[in-house]
């Protein structure tokens, strides 16, 4: 009896021991299999983070389990957005430096000309000074626009009840005497929106500046403010050169200028409309550009009416 009991205990101990050993090994295997995709994703993320200088490549996403697959895809979307932002910043810096280099080179060239030939040929001085004046003004405008843009990027304006009819009327009347165009004001009274008056004025002036620049002097410019379907629509319409369909979205990008021989003769930096777009967004509006008939453009901004 005692011998059989001891044998039974030994057999039970061996079975328990083997089961425990196998169970532990199996649990390890299962845990490793389950966490492998997570570990792979963590490794990929760490490798990608190390390359912070270069554009972040996207991660290789495990197909299963579903949660890790979705997490990987979400990471990739974040990385793509980040890459696009980085690229935009790089383009911005390189465009800004390119745009600034041109007037600086012109100014330096003319200063050297005066230094070298000013004594013997004083007649070059007034012409060179005019050139320096013009180019330094261009530089000043460009820097001001860049500052506007960076402020608009970070700005959080305080929105309050504004009478947009009064603001538009006031700008229209002040602006007309300074341009060679006839201005037609068509403003519904007492239209209120939730906005910021300084930035709203800046938007209207920028659109009128463009209408003035990109249309012939003998054509009228229309500034209108209408209550349409309980929204407030502000439009600036000209009879100018118009904007080709494929470039209508692009003109709101920084430094973008429509490339035609005619528009190239007109001075500008390609920053005005990107500032306008930022400011419209700050005022919770939307902006679009449409064709005017028989020609020219309509810049239309829509705000919520209050
Ligand atoms: P800028 O006028 O300094 O070049 P903007 O950002 O204000 O820069 O405008 C971008 C481009 O959009 C301009 O270069 C011009 O080609 C085009 N554009 C803007 N407004 C008009 C307009 N009213 N009519 C025709 N083209 C326009």
Short mmCIF file of C-alpha atoms and ligand atoms in Angstrom, two decimals:
data_model
loop_
_atom_site.label_atom_id
_atom_site.label_comp_id
_atom_site.label_asym_id
_atom_site.label_seq_id
_atom_site.Cartn_x
_atom_site.Cartn_y
_atom_site.Cartn_z
CA UNK A 1 0.00 0.00 0.00
CA UNK A 2 2.72 2.41 1.09
CA UNK A 3 4.81 1.57 -1.97
CA UNK A 4 1.82 2.11 -4.30
CA UNK A 5 1.06 5.41 -2.56
CA UNK A 6 4.64 6.61 -2.99
CA UNK A 7 4.56 5.58 -6.68
CA UNK A 8 1.28 7.45 -7.15
CA UNK A 9 2.70 10.58 -5.50
CA UNK A 10 5.80 10.35 -7.70
CA UNK A 11 3.68 9.93 -10.87
CA UNK A 12 1.37 12.81 -9.87
CA UNK A 13 4.41 15.03 -9.10
CA UNK A 14 5.99 14.23 -12.48
CA UNK A 15 2.72 14.91 -14.32
CA UNK A 16 2.22 18.19 -12.43
CA UNK A 17 5.84 19.17 -13.08
CA UNK A 18 5.58 18.38 -16.81
CA UNK A 19 2.22 20.20 -17.11
CA UNK A 20 3.59 23.25 -15.29
CA UNK A 21 6.71 23.31 -17.48
CA UNK A 22 4.71 22.91 -20.68
CA UNK A 23 2.13 25.48 -19.53
CA UNK A 24 4.81 28.07 -18.80
CA UNK A 25 6.52 27.44 -22.15
CA UNK A 26 3.20 27.68 -23.99
CA UNK A 27 2.22 30.90 -22.15
CA UNK A 28 5.61 32.39 -23.14
CA UNK A 29 5.12 31.42 -26.78
CA UNK A 30 1.60 32.85 -26.82
CA UNK A 31 2.70 36.11 -25.17
CA UNK A 32 5.59 36.45 -27.64
CA UNK A 33 3.25 35.83 -30.57
CA UNK A 34 0.70 38.34 -29.31
CA UNK A 35 3.18 41.08 -28.52
CA UNK A 36 5.38 40.58 -31.63
CA UNK A 37 3.44 43.09 -33.79
CA UNK A 38 3.48 45.66 -30.98
CA UNK A 39 7.23 45.18 -30.48
CA UNK A 40 7.80 45.47 -34.24
CA UNK A 41 5.80 48.71 -34.35
CA UNK A 42 7.70 50.13 -31.37
CA UNK A 43 11.02 49.23 -33.06
CA UNK A 44 9.91 50.87 -36.32
CA UNK A 45 8.79 53.98 -34.45
CA UNK A 46 12.11 54.22 -32.61
CA UNK A 47 14.11 53.85 -35.84
CA UNK A 48 12.02 56.51 -37.51
CA UNK A 49 12.34 58.90 -34.57
CA UNK A 50 16.16 58.57 -34.73
CA UNK A 51 16.13 60.04 -38.26
CA UNK A 52 14.66 63.34 -37.11
CA UNK A 53 16.69 65.34 -39.66
CA UNK A 54 15.38 63.64 -42.77
CA UNK A 55 11.78 63.34 -43.89
CA UNK A 56 10.13 60.70 -41.75
CA UNK A 57 9.50 57.58 -43.83
CA UNK A 58 6.23 55.82 -43.10
CA UNK A 59 6.21 52.75 -40.81
CA UNK A 60 5.74 49.17 -41.95
CA UNK A 61 2.38 48.27 -40.46
CA UNK A 62 1.64 44.67 -39.32
CA UNK A 63 -1.53 43.29 -40.91
CA UNK A 64 -2.84 41.75 -37.66
CA UNK A 65 -4.10 42.11 -35.01
CA UNK A 66 -6.58 44.72 -36.14
CA UNK A 67 -5.89 47.17 -33.26
CA UNK A 68 -2.15 47.29 -34.01
CA UNK A 69 -2.86 47.61 -37.75
CA UNK A 70 -5.09 50.61 -37.07
CA UNK A 71 -2.61 52.14 -34.64
CA UNK A 72 0.17 51.79 -37.26
CA UNK A 73 -2.00 53.41 -39.92
CA UNK A 74 -2.83 56.27 -37.56
CA UNK A 75 0.91 56.76 -36.94
CA UNK A 76 1.50 56.83 -40.68
CA UNK A 77 -1.19 59.44 -41.25
CA UNK A 78 0.44 61.57 -38.56
CA UNK A 79 3.85 61.15 -40.18
CA UNK A 80 2.53 62.06 -43.62
CA UNK A 81 0.90 65.22 -42.26
CA UNK A 82 4.14 66.04 -40.45
CA UNK A 83 6.18 65.50 -43.64
CA UNK A 84 3.92 67.77 -45.62
CA UNK A 85 4.22 70.48 -42.97
CA UNK A 86 8.01 70.16 -42.94
CA UNK A 87 8.09 70.39 -46.73
CA UNK A 88 5.88 73.51 -46.69
CA UNK A 89 8.15 75.15 -44.11
CA UNK A 90 11.24 74.31 -46.18
CA UNK A 91 9.63 75.71 -49.33
CA UNK A 92 8.58 78.81 -47.43
CA UNK A 93 12.09 79.51 -46.13
CA UNK A 94 13.69 78.88 -49.51
CA UNK A 95 11.11 81.04 -51.33
CA UNK A 96 11.46 83.83 -48.77
CA UNK A 97 15.25 83.85 -49.05
CA UNK A 98 15.08 83.74 -52.83
CA UNK A 99 12.64 86.66 -52.92
CA UNK A 100 14.80 88.70 -50.54
CA UNK A 101 18.04 87.90 -52.34
CA UNK A 102 16.89 89.57 -55.58
CA UNK A 103 16.27 93.09 -54.20
CA UNK A 104 19.36 92.88 -51.97
CA UNK A 105 21.52 92.01 -54.98
CA UNK A 106 20.00 94.91 -56.93
CA UNK A 107 20.63 97.36 -54.06
CA UNK A 108 24.24 96.21 -53.61
CA UNK A 109 24.86 96.34 -57.36
CA UNK A 110 23.72 99.95 -57.51
CA UNK A 111 25.71 100.96 -54.44
CA UNK A 112 28.86 99.50 -56.06
CA UNK A 113 28.03 101.35 -59.28
CA UNK A 114 27.84 104.67 -57.41
CA UNK A 115 31.06 103.92 -55.52
CA UNK A 116 33.03 103.05 -58.65
CA UNK A 117 31.63 105.49 -61.21
CA UNK A 118 29.86 108.12 -59.10
CA UNK A 119 32.88 110.50 -59.18
CA UNK A 120 33.45 110.45 -62.91
CA UNK A 121 29.85 109.94 -64.02
CA UNK A 122 27.64 111.68 -61.46
CA UNK A 123 24.69 111.32 -63.86
CA UNK A 124 24.35 107.64 -62.82
CA UNK A 125 23.66 108.63 -59.20
CA UNK A 126 20.00 109.76 -59.38
CA UNK A 127 19.00 106.77 -61.48
CA UNK A 128 20.77 104.34 -59.15
CA UNK A 129 19.25 106.01 -56.08
CA UNK A 130 15.77 105.64 -57.63
CA UNK A 131 16.49 101.97 -58.19
CA UNK A 132 17.74 101.49 -54.63
CA UNK A 133 14.66 103.31 -53.35
CA UNK A 134 12.33 101.08 -55.36
CA UNK A 135 14.05 97.82 -54.47
CA UNK A 136 14.35 98.64 -50.76
CA UNK A 137 10.63 99.46 -50.75
CA UNK A 138 9.95 96.08 -52.35
CA UNK A 139 12.05 94.44 -49.63
CA UNK A 140 10.21 96.35 -46.93
CA UNK A 141 6.82 95.24 -48.32
CA UNK A 142 7.99 91.68 -48.53
CA UNK A 143 9.24 91.66 -44.94
CA UNK A 144 6.01 93.26 -43.75
CA UNK A 145 4.03 90.59 -45.58
CA UNK A 146 6.16 87.84 -44.07
CA UNK A 147 5.54 89.30 -40.63
CA UNK A 148 1.80 89.50 -41.32
CA UNK A 149 1.84 85.90 -42.38
CA UNK A 150 3.65 84.64 -39.31
CA UNK A 151 1.38 86.72 -37.08
CA UNK A 152 -1.71 85.41 -38.85
CA UNK A 153 -0.36 81.88 -38.38
CA UNK A 154 -0.22 82.26 -34.62
CA UNK A 155 -2.88 84.89 -34.07
CA UNK A 156 -5.93 84.25 -31.99
CA UNK A 157 -8.14 87.24 -32.58
CA UNK A 158 -11.01 88.19 -30.36
CA UNK A 159 -14.22 87.97 -32.33
CA UNK A 160 -17.08 90.26 -31.49
CA UNK A 161 -20.25 91.60 -33.04
CA UNK A 162 -19.14 93.79 -35.97
CA UNK A 163 -21.26 95.79 -38.37
CA UNK A 164 -19.63 94.58 -41.61
CA UNK A 165 -21.82 96.93 -43.68
CA UNK A 166 -20.26 99.96 -41.96
CA UNK A 167 -16.72 98.60 -42.24
CA UNK A 168 -17.12 97.78 -45.97
CA UNK A 169 -18.74 101.14 -46.77
CA UNK A 170 -15.99 103.01 -44.92
CA UNK A 171 -13.15 101.15 -46.70
CA UNK A 172 -14.84 101.51 -50.09
CA UNK A 173 -15.20 105.28 -49.69
CA UNK A 174 -11.66 105.79 -48.39
CA UNK A 175 -10.15 103.56 -51.04
CA UNK A 176 -11.81 104.97 -54.16
CA UNK A 177 -9.94 108.31 -54.38
CA UNK A 178 -6.57 106.52 -54.24
CA UNK A 179 -7.14 104.39 -57.35
CA UNK A 180 -7.75 105.18 -61.01
CA UNK A 181 -10.79 102.88 -61.16
CA UNK A 182 -14.42 103.74 -60.69
CA UNK A 183 -15.75 101.87 -57.68
CA UNK A 184 -19.30 100.62 -57.46
CA UNK A 185 -20.49 100.02 -53.90
CA UNK A 186 -23.50 97.76 -53.43
CA UNK A 187 -23.80 97.28 -49.68
CA UNK A 188 -26.85 96.01 -47.78
CA UNK A 189 -27.18 97.97 -44.52
CA UNK A 190 -26.73 96.58 -41.02
CA UNK A 191 -25.24 93.18 -41.73
CA UNK A 192 -23.54 91.93 -38.58
CA UNK A 193 -21.05 89.10 -38.20
CA UNK A 194 -18.88 87.80 -35.41
CA UNK A 195 -15.43 89.03 -36.48
CA UNK A 196 -12.43 91.20 -35.83
CA UNK A 197 -12.60 94.65 -37.43
CA UNK A 198 -8.83 95.14 -38.02
CA UNK A 199 -8.42 91.86 -39.86
CA UNK A 200 -11.68 92.36 -41.76
CA UNK A 201 -10.41 95.73 -43.01
CA UNK A 202 -7.10 94.14 -43.97
CA UNK A 203 -8.93 91.47 -46.02
CA UNK A 204 -11.04 94.01 -47.94
CA UNK A 205 -8.06 96.28 -48.67
CA UNK A 206 -5.95 93.35 -49.91
CA UNK A 207 -8.71 92.21 -52.31
CA UNK A 208 -9.24 95.77 -53.57
CA UNK A 209 -5.45 96.15 -54.04
CA UNK A 210 -5.44 93.07 -56.24
CA UNK A 211 -8.51 94.12 -58.22
CA UNK A 212 -6.77 97.45 -58.80
CA UNK A 213 -3.47 95.82 -59.83
CA UNK A 214 -4.85 93.11 -62.10
CA UNK A 215 -7.42 95.09 -64.11
CA UNK A 216 -7.18 98.00 -66.54
CA UNK A 217 -7.59 101.50 -65.13
CA UNK A 218 -10.69 102.28 -67.18
CA UNK A 219 -12.67 99.30 -65.82
CA UNK A 220 -14.85 99.49 -62.70
CA UNK A 221 -14.36 97.52 -59.47
CA UNK A 222 -17.41 96.29 -57.63
CA UNK A 223 -17.47 95.97 -53.84
CA UNK A 224 -20.62 94.36 -52.57
CA UNK A 225 -22.04 93.01 -49.31
CA UNK A 226 -25.24 90.98 -49.44
CA UNK A 227 -27.46 88.95 -47.16
CA UNK A 228 -27.92 85.67 -49.05
CA UNK A 229 -29.64 82.67 -47.45
CA UNK A 230 -28.93 84.05 -44.00
CA UNK A 231 -25.20 84.29 -44.74
CA UNK A 232 -23.22 87.46 -45.34
CA UNK A 233 -21.46 87.50 -48.71
CA UNK A 234 -18.67 89.97 -49.33
CA UNK A 235 -17.46 90.15 -52.94
CA UNK A 236 -14.85 92.08 -54.83
CA UNK A 237 -15.39 91.88 -58.57
CA UNK A 238 -13.16 93.17 -61.34
CA UNK A 239 -13.06 93.13 -65.13
CA UNK A 240 -9.38 92.25 -65.25
CA UNK A 241 -7.35 89.41 -66.65
CA UNK A 242 -9.12 86.68 -64.61
CA UNK A 243 -7.56 83.54 -63.18
CA UNK A 244 -7.34 80.23 -65.07
CA UNK A 245 -9.41 77.41 -63.50
CA UNK A 246 -6.42 75.20 -62.72
CA UNK A 247 -4.80 78.01 -60.71
CA UNK A 248 -7.80 79.19 -58.72
CA UNK A 249 -6.82 77.11 -55.66
CA UNK A 250 -3.07 77.66 -56.05
CA UNK A 251 -3.22 81.44 -55.77
CA UNK A 252 -3.92 81.08 -52.03
CA UNK A 253 -0.58 79.31 -51.52
CA UNK A 254 2.37 81.30 -50.25
CA UNK A 255 4.47 82.92 -53.00
CA UNK A 256 2.26 81.59 -55.79
CA UNK A 257 1.81 83.98 -58.72
CA UNK A 258 -0.06 83.24 -61.93
CA UNK A 259 2.57 83.04 -64.61
CA UNK A 260 1.50 85.07 -67.63
CA UNK A 261 3.55 87.67 -69.41
CA UNK A 262 0.99 90.31 -68.43
CA UNK A 263 0.85 89.48 -64.71
CA UNK A 264 4.64 89.22 -64.55
CA UNK A 265 4.89 92.91 -65.32
CA UNK A 266 2.83 93.67 -62.21
CA UNK A 267 4.80 93.88 -58.99
CA UNK A 268 3.91 91.52 -56.18
CA UNK A 269 5.27 88.84 -53.88
CA UNK A 270 2.53 86.21 -54.07
CA UNK A 271 1.87 86.54 -50.34
CA UNK A 272 -1.22 88.78 -50.30
CA UNK A 273 -3.84 86.10 -50.87
CA UNK A 274 -2.26 83.60 -48.48
CA UNK A 275 -2.53 86.29 -45.79
CA UNK A 276 -6.13 86.94 -46.83
CA UNK A 277 -6.93 83.21 -46.61
CA UNK A 278 -5.44 83.02 -43.09
CA UNK A 279 -7.36 86.08 -41.94
CA UNK A 280 -10.62 84.82 -43.42
CA UNK A 281 -10.12 81.59 -41.48
CA UNK A 282 -9.49 83.54 -38.26
CA UNK A 283 -12.86 85.24 -38.82
CA UNK A 284 -14.56 81.86 -39.39
CA UNK A 285 -15.28 82.67 -43.03
CA UNK A 286 -14.64 80.85 -46.30
CA UNK A 287 -13.17 82.32 -49.47
CA UNK A 288 -13.48 81.29 -53.09
CA UNK A 289 -12.64 82.79 -56.45
CA UNK A 290 -15.00 82.65 -59.41
CA UNK A 291 -14.99 83.86 -63.00
CA UNK A 292 -16.67 87.16 -63.63
CA UNK A 293 -18.57 87.68 -66.92
CA UNK A 294 -17.62 88.74 -69.54
CA UNK A 295 -14.16 88.65 -67.88
CA UNK A 296 -12.26 89.18 -64.66
CA UNK A 297 -12.60 87.61 -61.24
CA UNK A 298 -14.94 87.58 -58.28
CA UNK A 299 -13.42 87.01 -54.83
CA UNK A 300 -16.27 85.92 -52.59
CA UNK A 301 -16.10 85.56 -48.82
CA UNK A 302 -18.95 84.01 -46.86
CA UNK A 303 -19.53 84.65 -43.14
CA UNK A 304 -22.23 83.49 -40.76
CA UNK A 305 -24.76 86.23 -40.10
CA UNK A 306 -25.62 87.14 -36.51
P1 LIG B 1 0.72 89.29 -55.51
O1 LIG B 1 -0.40 90.12 -56.02
O2 LIG B 1 1.64 90.00 -54.59
O3 LIG B 1 1.44 88.56 -56.60
P2 LIG B 1 -1.32 87.65 -54.22
O4 LIG B 1 -1.13 86.52 -53.26
O5 LIG B 1 -2.15 88.79 -53.80
O6 LIG B 1 0.14 88.09 -54.62
O7 LIG B 1 -1.94 87.03 -55.53
C1 LIG B 1 -1.42 85.83 -56.07
C2 LIG B 1 -1.63 85.79 -57.55
O8 LIG B 1 -3.02 85.67 -57.87
C3 LIG B 1 -1.20 87.08 -58.25
O9 LIG B 1 0.17 87.04 -58.57
C4 LIG B 1 -2.06 87.08 -59.50
O10 LIG B 1 -1.44 86.30 -60.49
C5 LIG B 1 -3.32 86.38 -59.06
N1 LIG B 1 -4.41 87.35 -58.72
C6 LIG B 1 -4.74 87.81 -57.51
N2 LIG B 1 -5.79 88.64 -57.57
C7 LIG B 1 -6.14 88.70 -58.88
C8 LIG B 1 -7.17 89.39 -59.61
N3 LIG B 1 -8.06 90.19 -59.00
N4 LIG B 1 -7.23 89.20 -60.96
C9 LIG B 1 -6.35 88.39 -61.57
N5 LIG B 1 -5.37 87.71 -60.95
C10 LIG B 1 -5.25 87.86 -59.62
#
